[in-house]
Coordinates of C-alpha atoms in Angstrom, one line a residue:
Chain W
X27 CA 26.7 33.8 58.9
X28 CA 24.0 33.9 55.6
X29 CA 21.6 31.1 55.4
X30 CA 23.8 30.3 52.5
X31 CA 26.9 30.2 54.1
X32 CA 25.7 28.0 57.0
X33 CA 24.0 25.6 54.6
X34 CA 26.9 25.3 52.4
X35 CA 28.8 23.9 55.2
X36 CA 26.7 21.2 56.3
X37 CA 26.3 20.1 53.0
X38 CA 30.2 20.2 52.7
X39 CA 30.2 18.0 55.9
X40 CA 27.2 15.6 54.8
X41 CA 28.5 15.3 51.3
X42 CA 31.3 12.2 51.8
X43 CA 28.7 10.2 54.2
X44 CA 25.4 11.2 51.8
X45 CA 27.2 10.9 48.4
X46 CA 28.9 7.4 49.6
X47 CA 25.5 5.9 50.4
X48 CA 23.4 7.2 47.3
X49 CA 26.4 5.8 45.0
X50 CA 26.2 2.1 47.2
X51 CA 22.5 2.8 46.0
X52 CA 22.2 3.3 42.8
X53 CA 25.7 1.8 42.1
X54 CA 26.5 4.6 39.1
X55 CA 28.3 7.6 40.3
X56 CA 26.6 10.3 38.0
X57 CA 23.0 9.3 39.1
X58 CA 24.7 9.6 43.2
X59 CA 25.8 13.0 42.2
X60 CA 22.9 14.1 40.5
X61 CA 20.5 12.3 43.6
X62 CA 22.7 14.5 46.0
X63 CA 23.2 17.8 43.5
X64 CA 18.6 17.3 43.6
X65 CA 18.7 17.0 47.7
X66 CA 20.9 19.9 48.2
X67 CA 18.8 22.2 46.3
X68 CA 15.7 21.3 48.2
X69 CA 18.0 21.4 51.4
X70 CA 18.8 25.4 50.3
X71 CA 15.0 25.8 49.9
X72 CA 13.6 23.7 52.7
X73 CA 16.5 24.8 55.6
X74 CA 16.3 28.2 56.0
X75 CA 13.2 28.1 57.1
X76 CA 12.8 25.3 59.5
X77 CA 17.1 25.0 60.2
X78 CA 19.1 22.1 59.4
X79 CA 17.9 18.5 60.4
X80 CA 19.6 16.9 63.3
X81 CA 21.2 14.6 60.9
X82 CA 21.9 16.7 57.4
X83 CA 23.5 13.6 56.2
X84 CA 20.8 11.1 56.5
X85 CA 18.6 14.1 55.3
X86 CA 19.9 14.7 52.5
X87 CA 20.3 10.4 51.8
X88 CA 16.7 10.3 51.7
X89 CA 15.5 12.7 49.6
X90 CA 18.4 12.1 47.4
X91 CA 17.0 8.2 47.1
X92 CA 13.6 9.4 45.9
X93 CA 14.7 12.3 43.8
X94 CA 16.8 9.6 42.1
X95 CA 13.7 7.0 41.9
X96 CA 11.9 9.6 40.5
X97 CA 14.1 10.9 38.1
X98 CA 14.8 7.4 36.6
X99 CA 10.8 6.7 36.4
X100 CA 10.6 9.9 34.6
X101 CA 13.4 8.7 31.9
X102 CA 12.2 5.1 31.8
X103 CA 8.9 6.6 30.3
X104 CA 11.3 7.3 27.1
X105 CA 14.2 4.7 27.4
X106 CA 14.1 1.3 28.2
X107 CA 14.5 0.2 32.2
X108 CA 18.1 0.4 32.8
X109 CA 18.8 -4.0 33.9
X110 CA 17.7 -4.7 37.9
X111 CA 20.7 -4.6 39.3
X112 CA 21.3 -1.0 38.5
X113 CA 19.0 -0.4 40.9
X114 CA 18.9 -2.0 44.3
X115 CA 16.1 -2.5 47.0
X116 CA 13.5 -0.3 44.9
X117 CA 11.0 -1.8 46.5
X118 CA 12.1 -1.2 50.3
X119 CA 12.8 2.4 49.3
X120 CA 10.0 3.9 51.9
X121 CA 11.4 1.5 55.0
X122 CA 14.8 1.5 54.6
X123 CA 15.5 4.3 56.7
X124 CA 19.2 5.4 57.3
X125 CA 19.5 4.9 60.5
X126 CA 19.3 1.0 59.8
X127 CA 22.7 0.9 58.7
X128 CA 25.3 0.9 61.1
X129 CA 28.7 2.9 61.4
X130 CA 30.7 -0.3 59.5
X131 CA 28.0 0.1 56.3
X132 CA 28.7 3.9 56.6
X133 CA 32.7 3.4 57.1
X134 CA 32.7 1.3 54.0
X135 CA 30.7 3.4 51.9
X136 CA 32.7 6.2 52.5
X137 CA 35.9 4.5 52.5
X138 CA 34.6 3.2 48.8
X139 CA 33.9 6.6 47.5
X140 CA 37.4 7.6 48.2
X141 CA 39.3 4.6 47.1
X142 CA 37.7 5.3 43.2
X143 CA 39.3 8.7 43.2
X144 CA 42.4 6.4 43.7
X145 CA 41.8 3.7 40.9
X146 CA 45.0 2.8 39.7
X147 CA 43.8 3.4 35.7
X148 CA 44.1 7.2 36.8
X149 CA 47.2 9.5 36.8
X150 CA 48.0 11.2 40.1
X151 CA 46.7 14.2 38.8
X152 CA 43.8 12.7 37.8
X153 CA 43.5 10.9 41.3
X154 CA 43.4 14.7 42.5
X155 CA 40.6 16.0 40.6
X156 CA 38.2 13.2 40.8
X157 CA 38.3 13.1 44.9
X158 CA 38.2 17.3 44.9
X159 CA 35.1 17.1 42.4
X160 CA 33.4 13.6 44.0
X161 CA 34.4 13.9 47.4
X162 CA 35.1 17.2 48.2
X163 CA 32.8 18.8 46.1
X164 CA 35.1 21.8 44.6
X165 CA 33.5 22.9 41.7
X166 CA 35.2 22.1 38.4
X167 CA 36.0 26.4 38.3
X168 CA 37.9 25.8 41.9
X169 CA 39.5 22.9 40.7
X170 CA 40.9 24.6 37.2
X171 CA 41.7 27.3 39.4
X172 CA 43.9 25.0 41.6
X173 CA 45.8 23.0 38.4
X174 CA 46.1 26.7 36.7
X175 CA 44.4 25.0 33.9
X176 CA 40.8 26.4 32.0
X177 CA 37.6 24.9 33.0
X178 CA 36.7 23.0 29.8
X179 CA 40.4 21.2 30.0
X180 CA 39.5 20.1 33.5
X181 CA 35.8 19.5 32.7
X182 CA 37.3 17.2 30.6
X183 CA 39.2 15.7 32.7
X184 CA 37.0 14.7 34.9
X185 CA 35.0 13.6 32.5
X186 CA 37.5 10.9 31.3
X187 CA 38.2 10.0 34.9
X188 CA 34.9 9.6 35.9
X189 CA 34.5 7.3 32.2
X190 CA 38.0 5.4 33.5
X191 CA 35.9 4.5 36.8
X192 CA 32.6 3.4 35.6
X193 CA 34.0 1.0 33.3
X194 CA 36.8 -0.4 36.1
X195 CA 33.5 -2.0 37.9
X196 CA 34.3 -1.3 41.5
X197 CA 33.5 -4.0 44.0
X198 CA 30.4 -2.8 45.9
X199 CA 30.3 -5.8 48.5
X200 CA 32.1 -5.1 51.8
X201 CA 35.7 -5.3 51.9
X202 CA 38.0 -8.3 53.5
X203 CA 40.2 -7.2 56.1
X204 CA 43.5 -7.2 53.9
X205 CA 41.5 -5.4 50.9
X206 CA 40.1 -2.7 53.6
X207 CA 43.9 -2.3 54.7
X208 CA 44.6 -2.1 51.5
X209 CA 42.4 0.8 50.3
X210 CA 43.0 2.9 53.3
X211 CA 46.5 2.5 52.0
X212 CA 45.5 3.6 48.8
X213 CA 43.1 6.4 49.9
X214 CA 46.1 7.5 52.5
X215 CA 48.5 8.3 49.6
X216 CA 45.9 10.0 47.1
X217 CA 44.9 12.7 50.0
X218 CA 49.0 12.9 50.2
X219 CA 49.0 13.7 46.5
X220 CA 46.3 16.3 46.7
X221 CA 48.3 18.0 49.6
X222 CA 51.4 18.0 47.7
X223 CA 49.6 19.4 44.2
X224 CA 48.2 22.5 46.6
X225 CA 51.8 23.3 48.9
X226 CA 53.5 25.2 46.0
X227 CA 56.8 26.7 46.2
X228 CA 55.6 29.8 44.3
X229 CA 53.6 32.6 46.3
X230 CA 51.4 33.7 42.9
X231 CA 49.7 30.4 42.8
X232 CA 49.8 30.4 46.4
X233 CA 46.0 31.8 46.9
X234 CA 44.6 29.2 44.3
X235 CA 46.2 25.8 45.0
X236 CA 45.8 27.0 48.9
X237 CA 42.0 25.1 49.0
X238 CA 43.9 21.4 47.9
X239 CA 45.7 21.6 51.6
X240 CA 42.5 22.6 53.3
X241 CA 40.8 20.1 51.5
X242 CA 43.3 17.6 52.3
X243 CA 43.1 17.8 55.6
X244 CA 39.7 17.5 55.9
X245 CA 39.9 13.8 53.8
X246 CA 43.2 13.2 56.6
X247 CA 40.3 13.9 59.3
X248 CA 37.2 12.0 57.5
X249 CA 40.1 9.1 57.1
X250 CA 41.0 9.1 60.6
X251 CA 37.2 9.3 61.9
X252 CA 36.8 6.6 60.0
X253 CA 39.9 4.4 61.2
X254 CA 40.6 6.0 64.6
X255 CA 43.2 3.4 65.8
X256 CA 45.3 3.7 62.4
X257 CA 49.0 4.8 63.3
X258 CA 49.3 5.9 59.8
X259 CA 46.3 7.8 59.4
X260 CA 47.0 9.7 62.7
X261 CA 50.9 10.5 61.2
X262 CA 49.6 11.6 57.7
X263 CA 47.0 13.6 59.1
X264 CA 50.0 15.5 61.5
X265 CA 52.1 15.8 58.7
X266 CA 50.1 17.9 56.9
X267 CA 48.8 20.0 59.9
X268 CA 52.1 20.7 61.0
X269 CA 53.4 21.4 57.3
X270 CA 50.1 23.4 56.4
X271 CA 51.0 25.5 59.8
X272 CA 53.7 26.9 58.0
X273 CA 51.6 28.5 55.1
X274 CA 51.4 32.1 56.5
X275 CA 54.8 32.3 56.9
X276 CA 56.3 30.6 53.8
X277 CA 56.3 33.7 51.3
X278 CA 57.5 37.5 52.4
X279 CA 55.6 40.6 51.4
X280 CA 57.6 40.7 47.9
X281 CA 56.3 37.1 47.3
X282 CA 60.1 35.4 47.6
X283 CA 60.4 31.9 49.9
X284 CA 61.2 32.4 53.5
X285 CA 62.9 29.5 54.2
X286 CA 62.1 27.4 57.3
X287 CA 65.3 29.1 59.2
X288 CA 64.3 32.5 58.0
X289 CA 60.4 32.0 59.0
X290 CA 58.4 34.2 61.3
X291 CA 57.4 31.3 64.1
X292 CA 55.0 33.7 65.4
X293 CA 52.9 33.8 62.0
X294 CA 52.5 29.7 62.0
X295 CA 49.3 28.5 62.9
X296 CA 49.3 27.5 66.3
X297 CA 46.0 25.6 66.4
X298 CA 47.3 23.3 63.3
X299 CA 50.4 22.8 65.5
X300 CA 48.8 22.0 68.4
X301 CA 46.3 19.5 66.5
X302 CA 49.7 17.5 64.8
X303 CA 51.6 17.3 67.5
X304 CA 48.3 16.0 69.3
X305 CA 48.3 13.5 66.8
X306 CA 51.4 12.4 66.6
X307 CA 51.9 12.0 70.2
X308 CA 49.1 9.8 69.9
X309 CA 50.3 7.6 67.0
X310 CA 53.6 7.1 68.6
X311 CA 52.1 5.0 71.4
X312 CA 51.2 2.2 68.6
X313 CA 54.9 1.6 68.4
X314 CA 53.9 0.9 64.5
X315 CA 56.4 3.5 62.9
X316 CA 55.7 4.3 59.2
X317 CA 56.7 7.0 56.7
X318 CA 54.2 9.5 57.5
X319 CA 54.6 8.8 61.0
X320 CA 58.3 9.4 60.5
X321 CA 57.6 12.3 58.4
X322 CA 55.2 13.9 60.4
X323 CA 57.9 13.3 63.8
X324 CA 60.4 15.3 61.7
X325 CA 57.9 18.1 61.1
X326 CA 56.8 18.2 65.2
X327 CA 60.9 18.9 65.9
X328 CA 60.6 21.9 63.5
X329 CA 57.1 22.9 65.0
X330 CA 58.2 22.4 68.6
X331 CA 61.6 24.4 67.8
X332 CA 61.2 28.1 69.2
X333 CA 63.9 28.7 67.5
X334 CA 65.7 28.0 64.1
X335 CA 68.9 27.8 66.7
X336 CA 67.1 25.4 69.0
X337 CA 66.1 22.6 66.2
X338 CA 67.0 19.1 67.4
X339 CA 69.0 17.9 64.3
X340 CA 70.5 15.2 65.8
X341 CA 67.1 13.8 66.3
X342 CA 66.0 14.7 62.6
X343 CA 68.9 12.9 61.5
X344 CA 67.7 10.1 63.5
X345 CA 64.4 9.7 62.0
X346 CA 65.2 10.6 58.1
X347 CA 67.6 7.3 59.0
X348 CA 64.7 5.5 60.0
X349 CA 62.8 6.6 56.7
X350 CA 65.5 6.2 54.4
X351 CA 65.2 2.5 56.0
X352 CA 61.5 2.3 55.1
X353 CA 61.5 4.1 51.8
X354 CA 65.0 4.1 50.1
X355 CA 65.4 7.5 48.3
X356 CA 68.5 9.4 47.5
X357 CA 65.9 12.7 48.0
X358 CA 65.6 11.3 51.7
X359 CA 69.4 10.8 52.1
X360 CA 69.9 14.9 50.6
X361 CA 67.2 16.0 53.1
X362 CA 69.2 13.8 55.9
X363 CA 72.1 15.5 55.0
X364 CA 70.7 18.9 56.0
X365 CA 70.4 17.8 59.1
X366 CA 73.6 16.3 59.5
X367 CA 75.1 19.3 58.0
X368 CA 73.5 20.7 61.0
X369 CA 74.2 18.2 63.6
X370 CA 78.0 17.0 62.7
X371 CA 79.0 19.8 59.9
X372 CA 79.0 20.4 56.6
X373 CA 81.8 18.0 55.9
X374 CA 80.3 14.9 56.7
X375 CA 77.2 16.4 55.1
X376 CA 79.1 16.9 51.8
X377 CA 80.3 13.1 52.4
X378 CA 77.1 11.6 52.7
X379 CA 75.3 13.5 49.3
X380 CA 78.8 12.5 46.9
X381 CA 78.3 9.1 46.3
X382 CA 74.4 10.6 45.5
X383 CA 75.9 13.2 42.5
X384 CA 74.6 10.5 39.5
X385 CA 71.4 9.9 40.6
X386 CA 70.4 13.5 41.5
X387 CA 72.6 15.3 38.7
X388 CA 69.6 16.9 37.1
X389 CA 68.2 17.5 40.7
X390 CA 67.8 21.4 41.6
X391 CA 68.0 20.6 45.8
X392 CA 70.9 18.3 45.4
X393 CA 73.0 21.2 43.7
X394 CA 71.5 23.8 46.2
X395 CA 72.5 21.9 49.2
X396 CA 75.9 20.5 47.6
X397 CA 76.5 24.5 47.1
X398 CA 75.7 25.3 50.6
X399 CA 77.6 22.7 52.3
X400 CA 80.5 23.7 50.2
X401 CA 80.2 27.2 50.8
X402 CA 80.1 26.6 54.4
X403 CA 83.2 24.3 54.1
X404 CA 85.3 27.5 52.9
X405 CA 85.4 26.1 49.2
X406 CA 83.7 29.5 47.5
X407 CA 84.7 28.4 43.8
X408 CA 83.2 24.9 43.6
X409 CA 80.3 26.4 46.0
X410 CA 79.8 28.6 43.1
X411 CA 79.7 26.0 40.3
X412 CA 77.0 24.0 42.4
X413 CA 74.8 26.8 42.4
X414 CA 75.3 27.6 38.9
X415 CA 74.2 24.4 38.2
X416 CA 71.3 24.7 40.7
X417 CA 70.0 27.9 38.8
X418 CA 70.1 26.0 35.2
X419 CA 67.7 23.2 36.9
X420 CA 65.2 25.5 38.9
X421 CA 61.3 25.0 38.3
X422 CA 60.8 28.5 39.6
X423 CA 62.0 31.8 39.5
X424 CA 61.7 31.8 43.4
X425 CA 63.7 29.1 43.8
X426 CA 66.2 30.3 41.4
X427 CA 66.2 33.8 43.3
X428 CA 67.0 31.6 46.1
X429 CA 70.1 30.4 44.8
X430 CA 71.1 33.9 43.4
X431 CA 71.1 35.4 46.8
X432 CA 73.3 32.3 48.3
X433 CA 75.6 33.5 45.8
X434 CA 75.2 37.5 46.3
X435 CA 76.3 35.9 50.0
X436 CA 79.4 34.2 48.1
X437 CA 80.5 37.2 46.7
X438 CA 80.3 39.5 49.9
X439 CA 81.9 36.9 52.1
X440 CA 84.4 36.5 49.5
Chain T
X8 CA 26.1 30.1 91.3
X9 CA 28.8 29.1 88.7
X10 CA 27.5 27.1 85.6
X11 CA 29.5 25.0 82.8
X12 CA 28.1 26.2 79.1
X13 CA 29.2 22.6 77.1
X14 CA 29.0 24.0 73.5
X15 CA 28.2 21.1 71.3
X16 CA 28.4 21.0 67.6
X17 CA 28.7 19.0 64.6
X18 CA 32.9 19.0 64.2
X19 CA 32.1 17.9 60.6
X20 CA 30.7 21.1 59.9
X21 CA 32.5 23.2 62.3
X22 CA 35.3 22.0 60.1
X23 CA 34.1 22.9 57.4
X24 CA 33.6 26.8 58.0
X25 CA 36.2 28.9 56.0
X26 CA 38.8 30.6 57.5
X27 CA 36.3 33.8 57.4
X28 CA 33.7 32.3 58.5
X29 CA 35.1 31.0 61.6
X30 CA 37.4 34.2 62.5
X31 CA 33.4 36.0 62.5
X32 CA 32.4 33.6 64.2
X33 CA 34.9 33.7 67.0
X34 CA 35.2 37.6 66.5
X35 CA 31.1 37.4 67.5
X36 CA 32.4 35.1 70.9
X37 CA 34.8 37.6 71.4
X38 CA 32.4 40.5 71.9
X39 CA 30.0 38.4 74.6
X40 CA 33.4 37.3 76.5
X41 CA 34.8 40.8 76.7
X42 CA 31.6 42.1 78.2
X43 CA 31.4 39.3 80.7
X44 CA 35.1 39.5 81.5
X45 CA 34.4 43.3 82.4
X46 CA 31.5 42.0 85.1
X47 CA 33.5 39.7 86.5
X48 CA 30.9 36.9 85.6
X49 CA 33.7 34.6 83.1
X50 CA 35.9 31.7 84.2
X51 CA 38.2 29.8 81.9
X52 CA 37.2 29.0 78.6
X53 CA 38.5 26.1 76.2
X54 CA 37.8 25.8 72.4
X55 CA 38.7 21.9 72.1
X56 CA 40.7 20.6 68.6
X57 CA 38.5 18.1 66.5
X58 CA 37.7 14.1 68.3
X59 CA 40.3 12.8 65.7
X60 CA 42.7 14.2 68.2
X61 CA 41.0 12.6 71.2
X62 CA 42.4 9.4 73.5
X63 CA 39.9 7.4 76.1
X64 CA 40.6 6.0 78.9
X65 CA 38.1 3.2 79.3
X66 CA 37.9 1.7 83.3
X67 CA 35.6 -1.5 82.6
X68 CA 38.7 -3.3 82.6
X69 CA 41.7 -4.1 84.5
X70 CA 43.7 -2.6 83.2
X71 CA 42.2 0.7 82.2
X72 CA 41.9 0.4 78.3
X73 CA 43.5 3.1 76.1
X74 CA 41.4 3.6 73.1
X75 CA 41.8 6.1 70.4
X76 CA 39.3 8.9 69.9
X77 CA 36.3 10.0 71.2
X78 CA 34.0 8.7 74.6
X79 CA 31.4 8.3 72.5
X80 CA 30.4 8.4 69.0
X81 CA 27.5 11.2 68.7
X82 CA 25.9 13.2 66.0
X83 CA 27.3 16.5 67.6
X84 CA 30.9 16.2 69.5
X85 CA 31.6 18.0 72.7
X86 CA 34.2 21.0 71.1
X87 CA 34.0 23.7 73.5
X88 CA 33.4 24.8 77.1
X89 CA 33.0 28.0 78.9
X90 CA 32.4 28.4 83.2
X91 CA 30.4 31.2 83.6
X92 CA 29.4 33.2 87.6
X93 CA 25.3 34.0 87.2
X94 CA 22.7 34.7 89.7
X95 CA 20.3 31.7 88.4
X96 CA 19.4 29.5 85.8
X97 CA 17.8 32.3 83.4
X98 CA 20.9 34.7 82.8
X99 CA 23.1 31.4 82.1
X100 CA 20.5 30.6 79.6
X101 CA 20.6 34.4 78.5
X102 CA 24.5 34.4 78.4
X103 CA 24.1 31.2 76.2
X104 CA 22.0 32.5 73.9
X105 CA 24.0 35.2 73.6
X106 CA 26.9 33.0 72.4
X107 CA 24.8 30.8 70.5
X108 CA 23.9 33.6 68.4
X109 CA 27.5 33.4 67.0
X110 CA 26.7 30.6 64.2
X111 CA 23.5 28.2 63.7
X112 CA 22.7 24.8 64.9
X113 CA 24.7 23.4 67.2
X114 CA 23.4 22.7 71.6
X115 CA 24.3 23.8 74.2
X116 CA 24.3 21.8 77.9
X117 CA 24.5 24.1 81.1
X118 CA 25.7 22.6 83.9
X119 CA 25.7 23.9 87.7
X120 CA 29.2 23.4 88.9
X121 CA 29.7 21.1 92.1
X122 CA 33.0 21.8 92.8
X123 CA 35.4 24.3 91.1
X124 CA 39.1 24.8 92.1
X125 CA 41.0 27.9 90.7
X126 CA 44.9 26.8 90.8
X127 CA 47.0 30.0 92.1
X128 CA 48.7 30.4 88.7
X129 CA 46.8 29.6 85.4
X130 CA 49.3 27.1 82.9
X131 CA 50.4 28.7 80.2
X132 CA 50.1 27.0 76.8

């Protein structure tokens, strides 16, 4: 590993903990960054000499303090002081050391820097960029990479989310109990979003949006260090091991979708698997079931299948029950209905999506799956119309080319 | 004289290695094992998944309490093990630097083992 390598990863790691602290200092997230963009560089000059410091993070919080001291008595030579409570405990800079803070200040800080990425002012997509720039620390070419969008329209993105946030006034005491609940919540379905954004459907974009599930993961795990008894936080954090498992195996060589009965089990990532089932086993014992719980159960039945043939649908149907309790969704009733398809037979599958056919008329699943089922029910011409109608609403030519193949099928069988 | 090499690490970092980086890093591990596999001198050896994934059992009550995550919260986490068959205390440290040469930072604890029992059939994963 280069010096540069090795350093780029503990700053990676030290960033959420160092960033967090610097912002509850200064209380203005573009003098943090810049405090922590000043400490990393003297981090690449200073490590590679005498190695990284025991504790990079509280490293890089102190110089990061004084850099920023420094840099604003440099400006306040030409502006005026910005008001006092800008800056807090300047005069306690040189005792305050980090270690005074215990792990509830840290947890809190941390937990604060992610819960502005998820200010409800900001769109989801938003939401994304802000906690892969902030958080993460993507740069903005990575991000634009990731949204298939140029730099300078994610630049200014950012740029307007960041503005969004520093005029929202976050609260910078510590957090009540339902508040704290509240923002992990919060925080919990912003790292979902970023996931989502980065598992595409389409195998060309596949190698760019790729770092937005790593990344996600790694918030899942920060979450979960932070709250290691949250039932939740150990189910979203399965979920997308166990779905990110997949990724190898989810496009062929041509760059067409493998789907999940088609998939080459061998090629899923058996660490990621091992590390969300793990989890999950854990969170179960809480007996506090929620949707990424649920989810995350439905996705260890696939991962613990050897097997497309030896998938436990009956179970699957179980739990997408369970979540269409929690979370209403005609899109959770279609999904069920591949596993009852499954379980009990296309026929009662078929029953169970009709009454669905207003709500997801312009949906390209529903029509996929209504095709399928009917196809499977013997009833080739109606199969056909349903995937006509599937391939008029697909996002993508792969999923389309899906659908075209399911009717190549139609027209051997036939 | 059989010796436990407790690889200890920050998981935070660990973590944050890229796929690359941590393939050359255990492609580096490889190379050491496969020439101590060939003298005989390896036992098993675990990689462990990240504390997030841990459960402790706690005894100082009645009953035992089960408690989510790590033993104890530490700057580096315990991620790794290896049992390792040397003559004394300076080839174990020579066999550990060896593997500690794989990636920066990180320690290392070696451990003479008291008691070691090799079941008749390894589990299989």
């Amino acid at each position: 590993m280069t010096d540069m390598s090795w350093i780029g990863a503990v700053l990676t790691a030290a960033r959420p903990q160092a960033l967090a602290a610097l912002l509850r200092y200064f209380r203005n997230l573009d003098m943090a960054e810049e405090a922590f963009q000043e400490a990393s560089l003297r981090a690449l000059k200073a490590w590679p000499k005498n190695g990284p410091p025991r504790d990079a993070a509280a490293w890089l919080i102190m110089v990061g303090k004084n850099a920023g001291i420094d840099a604003v008595r440099r400006t306040s030579k030409h502006d005026p002081l910005p008001p006092a409570d800008v800056i807090t405990d300047l005069s306690d800079v040189e005792l305050a050391t980090v270690e005074q803070l215990d792990a509830a200040d840290y947890r809190d800080d941390i937990l604060r820097l992610l819960f502005i990425c998820c200010h409800t002012d900001l769109t989801a997509r938003q939401q994304i960029a802000l906690a892969m720039r902030i958080v993460s620390g993507l740069t903005v070419k990575q991000i634009a990479r990731a949204f298939l969008v140029s730099e300078v329209a994610m630049e200014q993105r950012i740029t307007r989310a960041k503005g969004r946030v520093a005029s929202a006034h976050v609260p910078f005491e510590a957090p009540g109990a339902v508040e704290r609940a509240e923002r992990v919540a919060a925080v919990a379905a912003m790292i979902y979003l970023v996931f989502n954004e980065g598992y595409t459907t389409n195998v060309a974009e596949q190698g760019a949006k790729a770092p937005l599930c790593e990344e996600a993961i790694r918030l899942a795990r920060l979450l979960l260090g932070l709250y290691p008894a949250e039932p939740e936080i150990m189910g979203l954090a399965a979920l997308l091991l166990l779905q990110h498992a997949r990724a190898a195996a989810r496009f062929d060589a041509d760059g067409a979708v493998v789907l999940l009965e088609d998939q080459d089990r061998t090629r899923w990532n058996a660490r990621q698997i091992a590390e969300g089932l793990a989890l999950i086993d854990k969170a179960v014992r809480h007996r506090q079931p929620g949707p990424y719980q649920v989810q995350a159960a439905i996705a260890a039945l696939h991962a613990r299948a050897k097997t497309f043939r030896d998938t436990d649908w009956s179970e699957i149907d179980l739990l997408y029950g369970a979540l269409e309790r929690m979370q209403p969704s005609p899109v959770i009733t279609l999904n069920r209905a591949v596993a009852v398809s499954k379980a009990r037979g296309p026929e009662a599958a078929l029953a169970l999506i009709e009454p669905l056919s207003d709500k997801l008329s312009s949906y390209f699943y529903f029509h996929g799956a209504r095709g399928a089922f009917l196809k499977e029910l013997g009833r080739p011409e109606e199969a056909r119309v349903a995937f006509d109608r599937a391939i008029a609403l697909a996002n993508t030519p792969a999923e389309a080319a899906h659908i075209r193949m399911q009717l190549d099928r139609l027209s051997g069988a036939a | 004289m059989q010796y436990a090499i407790l690889c200890y690490h920050d998981e935070k970092v660990t973590c944050a290695w890229s796929k690359e980086e941590d393939d050359a890093v255990m492609a580096k591990l490889g190379v050491v094992m496969e020439r101590l596999t060939k003298q005989g001198k390896l036992g098993p050896v675990a990689r462990l998944l990240p504390t997030t994934a841990a459960t402790t059992l706690r005894k100082d009550r009645e009953p035992a309490l089960v408690i989510d995550g790590p033993f104890a919260e530490t700057k580096e986490q315990l991620l790794g093990l290896y049992i390792v068959d040397c003559k004394d205390l300076d080839e174990a440290l020579e066999i550990t630097r060896e593997l500690g040469s794989a990636n920066p930072g990180g320690a290392y604890e070696i451990r003479p083992v008291g008691f070691f029992f090799e079941p008749p059939k390894a589990i299989s994963s």
